Each structure stands twice: as structure tokens, then as C-alpha cells.
PDB file of C-alpha atoms in Angstrom:
ATOM      1  CA  MET A  25      97.112  63.679  77.123  1.00 51.00           C
ATOM      2  CA  HIS A  26      95.702  67.008  76.676  1.00 52.00           C
ATOM      3  CA  ALA A  27      97.332  70.174  76.948  1.00 54.00           C
ATOM      4  CA  VAL A  28      95.991  72.162  79.731  1.00 60.00           C
ATOM      5  CA  THR A  29      94.598  75.567  78.093  1.00 64.00           C
ATOM      6  CA  GLU A  30      95.806  78.861  79.763  1.00 85.00           C
ATOM      7  CA  ARG A  31      92.838  80.950  80.475  1.00 91.00           C
ATOM      8  CA  PRO A  32      93.074  84.759  79.536  1.00 93.00           C
ATOM      9  CA  ILE A  33      93.271  85.312  82.586  1.00 94.00           C
ATOM     10  CA  ASP A  34      96.120  83.891  83.198  1.00 94.00           C
ATOM     11  CA  ARG A  35      97.825  85.449  80.274  1.00 94.00           C
ATOM     12  CA  TYR A  36      97.261  88.815  82.130  1.00 95.00           C
ATOM     13  CA  PHE A  37      98.094  88.124  84.989  1.00 95.00           C
ATOM     14  CA  ALA A  38     101.594  86.856  83.638  1.00 94.00           C
ATOM     15  CA  SER A  39     102.008  89.812  81.418  1.00 93.00           C
ATOM     16  CA  TYR A  40     100.926  92.447  84.287  1.00 94.00           C
ATOM     17  CA  SER A  41     103.590  90.626  86.561  1.00 93.00           C
ATOM     18  CA  SER A  42     106.435  91.222  84.003  1.00 92.00           C
ATOM     19  CA  ASP A  43     105.764  94.856  84.312  1.00 91.00           C
ATOM     20  CA  HIS A  44     105.481  94.085  88.119  1.00 93.00           C
ATOM     21  CA  ARG A  45     108.715  92.280  89.491  1.00 93.00           C
ATOM     22  CA  ASN A  46     110.261  94.933  91.915  1.00 93.00           C
ATOM     23  CA  ARG A  47     109.390  94.183  95.153  1.00 94.00           C
ATOM     24  CA  LEU A  48     108.720  97.785  96.053  1.00 95.00           C
ATOM     25  CA  ASN A  49     106.744  98.439  93.577  1.00 95.00           C
ATOM     26  CA  GLN A  50     104.558  95.203  94.163  1.00 95.00           C
ATOM     27  CA  ARG A  51     103.926  96.402  97.560  1.00 96.00           C
ATOM     28  CA  ILE A  52     103.034  99.792  96.641  1.00 97.00           C
ATOM     29  CA  HIS A  53     100.659  98.425  94.147  1.00 96.00           C
ATOM     30  CA  VAL A  54      98.905  96.531  96.678  1.00 97.00           C
ATOM     31  CA  VAL A  55      97.873  99.533  98.515  1.00 97.00           C
ATOM     32  CA  ALA A  56      97.694 101.735  95.680  1.00 97.00           C
ATOM     33  CA  VAL A  57      95.428  99.715  93.252  1.00 97.00           C
ATOM     34  CA  PRO A  58      92.535  99.322  95.601  1.00 98.00           C
ATOM     35  CA  ALA A  59      93.178 103.051  96.497  1.00 98.00           C
ATOM     36  CA  ILE A  60      92.658 103.604  92.949  1.00 98.00           C
ATOM     37  CA  LEU A  61      89.399 101.589  92.552  1.00 98.00           C
ATOM     38  CA  TRP A  62      88.077 103.103  95.695  1.00 98.00           C
ATOM     39  CA  SER A  63      88.502 106.679  94.429  1.00 98.00           C
ATOM     40  CA  VAL A  64      87.426 106.087  91.069  1.00 98.00           C
ATOM     41  CA  VAL A  65      83.928 104.057  92.331  1.00 98.00           C
ATOM     42  CA  ALA A  66      83.600 107.246  94.762  1.00 98.00           C
ATOM     43  CA  LEU A  67      84.341 110.023  91.771  1.00 98.00           C
ATOM     44  CA  VAL A  68      81.707 107.894  89.562  1.00 97.00           C
ATOM     45  CA  TRP A  69      79.241 107.842  92.562  1.00 96.00           C
ATOM     46  CA  CYS A  70      79.408 111.883  93.122  1.00 95.00           C
ATOM     47  CA  VAL A  71      77.838 111.991  89.679  1.00 93.00           C
ATOM     48  CA  PRO A  72      74.041 113.164  90.092  1.00 87.00           C
ATOM     49  CA  VAL A  73      71.153 111.552  88.641  1.00 83.00           C
ATOM     50  CA  PHE A  74      68.439 113.908  88.169  1.00 76.00           C
ATOM     51  CA  GLY A  75      65.117 113.198  88.164  1.00 67.00           C
ATOM     52  CA  THR A  76      65.325 110.206  90.090  1.00 64.00           C
ATOM     53  CA  LEU A  77      64.713 109.243  94.242  1.00 61.00           C
ATOM     54  CA  LEU A  78      68.319 108.148  93.901  1.00 63.00           C
ATOM     55  CA  LYS A  79      70.842 111.376  93.987  1.00 78.00           C
ATOM     56  CA  THR A  80      74.213 109.389  93.574  1.00 87.00           C
ATOM     57  CA  GLY A  81      75.466 105.798  93.387  1.00 92.00           C
ATOM     58  CA  VAL A  82      73.530 105.240  90.445  1.00 92.00           C
ATOM     59  CA  TRP A  83      76.453 105.905  87.695  1.00 94.00           C
ATOM     60  CA  ALA A  84      79.091 103.916  90.622  1.00 96.00           C
ATOM     61  CA  ALA A  85      76.622 100.743  90.573  1.00 96.00           C
ATOM     62  CA  LEU A  86      76.278 100.341  86.736  1.00 96.00           C
ATOM     63  CA  ALA A  87      80.054 100.857  86.204  1.00 97.00           C
ATOM     64  CA  MET A  88      80.854  98.460  89.119  1.00 98.00           C
ATOM     65  CA  PHE A  89      78.173  96.286  87.467  1.00 98.00           C
ATOM     66  CA  PHE A  90      79.804  96.084  84.160  1.00 98.00           C
ATOM     67  CA  ALA A  91      83.232  95.989  85.379  1.00 98.00           C
ATOM     68  CA  TRP A  92      82.331  92.732  87.886  1.00 98.00           C
ATOM     69  CA  MET A  93      80.546  91.364  84.475  1.00 98.00           C
ATOM     70  CA  PHE A  94      84.234  91.441  83.049  1.00 97.00           C
ATOM     71  CA  TYR A  95      86.014  89.781  85.974  1.00 97.00           C
ATOM     72  CA  TYR A  96      83.214  86.928  86.338  1.00 97.00           C
ATOM     73  CA  ARG A  97      83.440  86.209  82.859  1.00 96.00           C
ATOM     74  CA  MET A  98      87.129  86.102  83.475  1.00 96.00           C
ATOM     75  CA  SER A  99      87.248  83.746  86.802  1.00 96.00           C
ATOM     76  CA  ARG A 100      84.259  82.906  88.582  1.00 97.00           C
ATOM     77  CA  PRO A 101      85.944  82.951  92.095  1.00 97.00           C
ATOM     78  CA  LEU A 102      87.712  86.104  91.187  1.00 97.00           C
ATOM     79  CA  GLY A 103      84.793  87.538  90.073  1.00 97.00           C
ATOM     80  CA  LEU A 104      82.679  86.736  93.526  1.00 98.00           C
ATOM     81  CA  GLY A 105      85.893  88.636  95.074  1.00 98.00           C
ATOM     82  CA  MET A 106      85.677  91.709  93.229  1.00 98.00           C
ATOM     83  CA  LEU A 107      81.840  91.681  93.882  1.00 98.00           C
ATOM     84  CA  ALA A 108      82.853  91.807  97.323  1.00 98.00           C
ATOM     85  CA  VAL A 109      85.441  94.454  96.910  1.00 98.00           C
ATOM     86  CA  PHE A 110      82.653  96.472  94.957  1.00 98.00           C
ATOM     87  CA  PHE A 111      80.165  95.707  97.646  1.00 98.00           C
ATOM     88  CA  PHE A 112      82.435  97.301  99.930  1.00 98.00           C
ATOM     89  CA  CYS A 113      83.254 100.272  98.121  1.00 98.00           C
ATOM     90  CA  GLY A 114      79.739 100.896  97.287  1.00 97.00           C
ATOM     91  CA  CYS A 115      79.375 100.617 101.449  1.00 98.00           C
ATOM     92  CA  LEU A 116      82.175 102.934 102.020  1.00 98.00           C
ATOM     93  CA  CYS A 117      81.076 105.306  99.338  1.00 98.00           C
ATOM     94  CA  ARG A 118      77.474 105.499 100.890  1.00 96.00           C
ATOM     95  CA  LEU A 119      78.797 106.113 104.749  1.00 98.00           C
ATOM     96  CA  LEU A 120      81.078 108.803 103.755  1.00 98.00           C
ATOM     97  CA  GLU A 121      78.423 110.486 101.940  1.00 96.00           C
ATOM     98  CA  ALA A 122      75.704 110.358 104.670  1.00 96.00           C
ATOM     99  CA  ARG A 123      78.673 111.300 107.197  1.00 98.00           C
ATOM    100  CA  LEU A 124      80.720 114.002 105.439  1.00 97.00           C
ATOM    101  CA  GLY A 125      78.434 114.980 102.796  1.00 95.00           C
ATOM    102  CA  LEU A 126      78.714 114.795  98.818  1.00 94.00           C
ATOM    103  CA  PRO A 127      81.535 117.777  98.319  1.00 95.00           C
ATOM    104  CA  ALA A 128      83.727 116.020 100.888  1.00 97.00           C
ATOM    105  CA  LEU A 129      83.371 112.868  99.748  1.00 97.00           C
ATOM    106  CA  LEU A 130      84.149 114.185  96.054  1.00 97.00           C
ATOM    107  CA  GLY A 131      87.328 115.824  97.828  1.00 98.00           C
ATOM    108  CA  LEU A 132      88.350 112.852  99.405  1.00 98.00           C
ATOM    109  CA  ALA A 133      88.215 110.731  96.300  1.00 98.00           C
ATOM    110  CA  VAL A 134      90.069 113.030  94.304  1.00 98.00           C
ATOM    111  CA  ALA A 135      92.863 113.180  96.875  1.00 98.00           C
ATOM    112  CA  VAL A 136      93.106 109.232  96.785  1.00 98.00           C
ATOM    113  CA  PHE A 137      92.977 109.195  93.392  1.00 98.00           C
ATOM    114  CA  VAL A 138      95.725 111.651  92.755  1.00 98.00           C
ATOM    115  CA  LEU A 139      98.209 110.286  95.609  1.00 98.00           C
ATOM    116  CA  ALA A 140      97.783 106.768  94.906  1.00 98.00           C
ATOM    117  CA  TRP A 141      98.549 107.696  91.122  1.00 97.00           C
ATOM    118  CA  ILE A 142     102.094 109.103  92.375  1.00 97.00           C
ATOM    119  CA  ALA A 143     102.576 106.638  94.406  1.00 97.00           C
ATOM    120  CA  GLN A 144     102.164 104.126  91.134  1.00 95.00           C
ATOM    121  CA  PHE A 145     104.478 106.092  88.901  1.00 94.00           C
ATOM    122  CA  ILE A 146     106.840 106.197  91.955  1.00 96.00           C
ATOM    123  CA  GLY A 147     106.776 102.257  91.916  1.00 95.00           C
ATOM    124  CA  HIS A 148     107.314 101.966  88.630  1.00 94.00           C
ATOM    125  CA  LYS A 149     110.184 104.456  88.686  1.00 93.00           C
ATOM    126  CA  TYR A 150     111.939 101.794  91.154  1.00 90.00           C
ATOM    127  CA  GLU A 151     110.585  99.126  88.802  1.00 92.00           C
ATOM    128  CA  GLY A 152     112.211 100.589  85.314  1.00 91.00           C
ATOM    129  CA  ARG A 153     108.846  99.643  83.535  1.00 90.00           C
ATOM    130  CA  LYS A 154     106.105 101.686  82.427  1.00 89.00           C
ATOM    131  CA  PRO A 155     103.117 101.008  83.383  1.00 88.00           C
ATOM    132  CA  SER A 156     101.084  98.112  81.730  1.00 90.00           C
ATOM    133  CA  PHE A 157      97.857 100.294  80.608  1.00 90.00           C
ATOM    134  CA  LEU A 158      99.953 102.261  78.231  1.00 87.00           C
ATOM    135  CA  THR A 159     100.046  99.348  76.256  1.00 87.00           C
ATOM    136  CA  ASP A 160      96.791  98.164  76.787  1.00 89.00           C
ATOM    137  CA  LEU A 161      93.589  99.755  78.952  1.00 91.00           C
ATOM    138  CA  VAL A 162      92.702  96.583  79.791  1.00 94.00           C
ATOM    139  CA  TYR A 163      95.123  96.353  82.185  1.00 95.00           C
ATOM    140  CA  LEU A 164      93.163  99.128  84.312  1.00 95.00           C
ATOM    141  CA  LEU A 165      90.528  96.671  85.325  1.00 96.00           C
ATOM    142  CA  ILE A 166      93.699  93.775  85.591  1.00 97.00           C
ATOM    143  CA  GLY A 167      95.095  95.523  88.155  1.00 96.00           C
ATOM    144  CA  PRO A 168      92.609  95.130  90.756  1.00 97.00           C
ATOM    145  CA  ALA A 169      92.003  91.402  89.959  1.00 97.00           C
ATOM    146  CA  TRP A 170      96.432  90.777  90.070  1.00 96.00           C
ATOM    147  CA  VAL A 171      95.943  92.383  93.611  1.00 97.00           C
ATOM    148  CA  LEU A 172      92.739  90.083  94.494  1.00 98.00           C
ATOM    149  CA  ALA A 173      94.855  86.949  93.349  1.00 97.00           C
ATOM    150  CA  LYS A 174      97.744  87.982  95.199  1.00 95.00           C
ATOM    151  CA  PHE A 175      95.673  87.507  98.391  1.00 96.00           C
ATOM    152  CA  TYR A 176      93.908  84.000  96.997  1.00 97.00           C
ATOM    153  CA  ARG A 177      97.089  82.921  96.272  1.00 95.00           C
ATOM    154  CA  GLN A 178      98.264  83.851 100.383  1.00 95.00           C
ATOM    155  CA  MET A 179      95.122  81.887 101.196  1.00 96.00           C
ATOM    156  CA  GLY A 180      95.474  79.188  99.650  1.00 96.00           C
ATOM    157  CA  TRP A 181      92.129  80.049  97.187  1.00 95.00           C
ATOM    158  CA  LYS A 182      92.394  78.921  93.622  1.00 93.00           C
ATOM    159  CA  TYR A 183      90.892  81.151  91.068  1.00 92.00           C
TER     160      TYR A 183
END
């Protein structure tokens, strides 16, 4: 019989989960991690690209593409889910830019980023453990996949 090989994503999730055992902290993360992800996409969205027809969104698209490649290599099902998440983030940025203007999108992104991080640190105060990314920055990418994996498990989907 062959032993089941643990995938890197499973090791990352096990480590991340060990820093997120408190139920309140987990609930905060389910809201704050996607909010931080969107706010980072929106902040990068606002960086202009001079000398092209596309004035915004180019850098965000590139960042989302490279992050998506990371997720897809770790787990194809999670990669596809993160592709949908990134598509939603990009569409939301485009919609808000069109409706509110770029300065308002930037202000909203900054506000969401700050508030979501405050929530994260409150959650970790209740947890009594430091955030995972303080030990390894790759956990900044693992957090969104961990939240998505929770959704997959609730739906009975494999990742």
C-alpha cells in the first residue's frame, strides 16, 4: 500500500488552522480576509498606467494573474474558485470606478483595508496567537484560499 502524499496546500492549511482555532477569530477571518483581498486588488487597481488606452486595472490584473497561478498550482479546484473570486474583485473595482470615480474607489479601498486589518488583529487578540503571516509572508496568500476551502467543505466540494 502507498502512503497518501500530503499536498503543500494541506500543510499550509494545517499550519494556518493551528493559528485560527478560536471561533470568533475564524468568523472575523471569513469576513475580513475577503475584504482585505478586495481592498488590495482595488488599491493596485488605482495605480495608473500612463501611455496606454487602459488607465487603470492593468497592474491589478497582473497581480491577480500571478496570485491565481500560485493557487492553481497548489490546487486546481481552489485555483478555479480563486479565479472566480478575482473576476468578482475586478468587476467590482470596474463598477465602483465607473459609478464613483477613481478617487472614491481609492478612498473606499483604504477604508476597507484599514478596518479589515483592525478586525483581524482583534480576532487574533481573542485567539491569543499572532497572525500566521508574521512567520511567513506566503500566509498572506494562504488566507483567502483557506476561507475559500471552508466554503468548499460546506458545499461538499473537494479541493
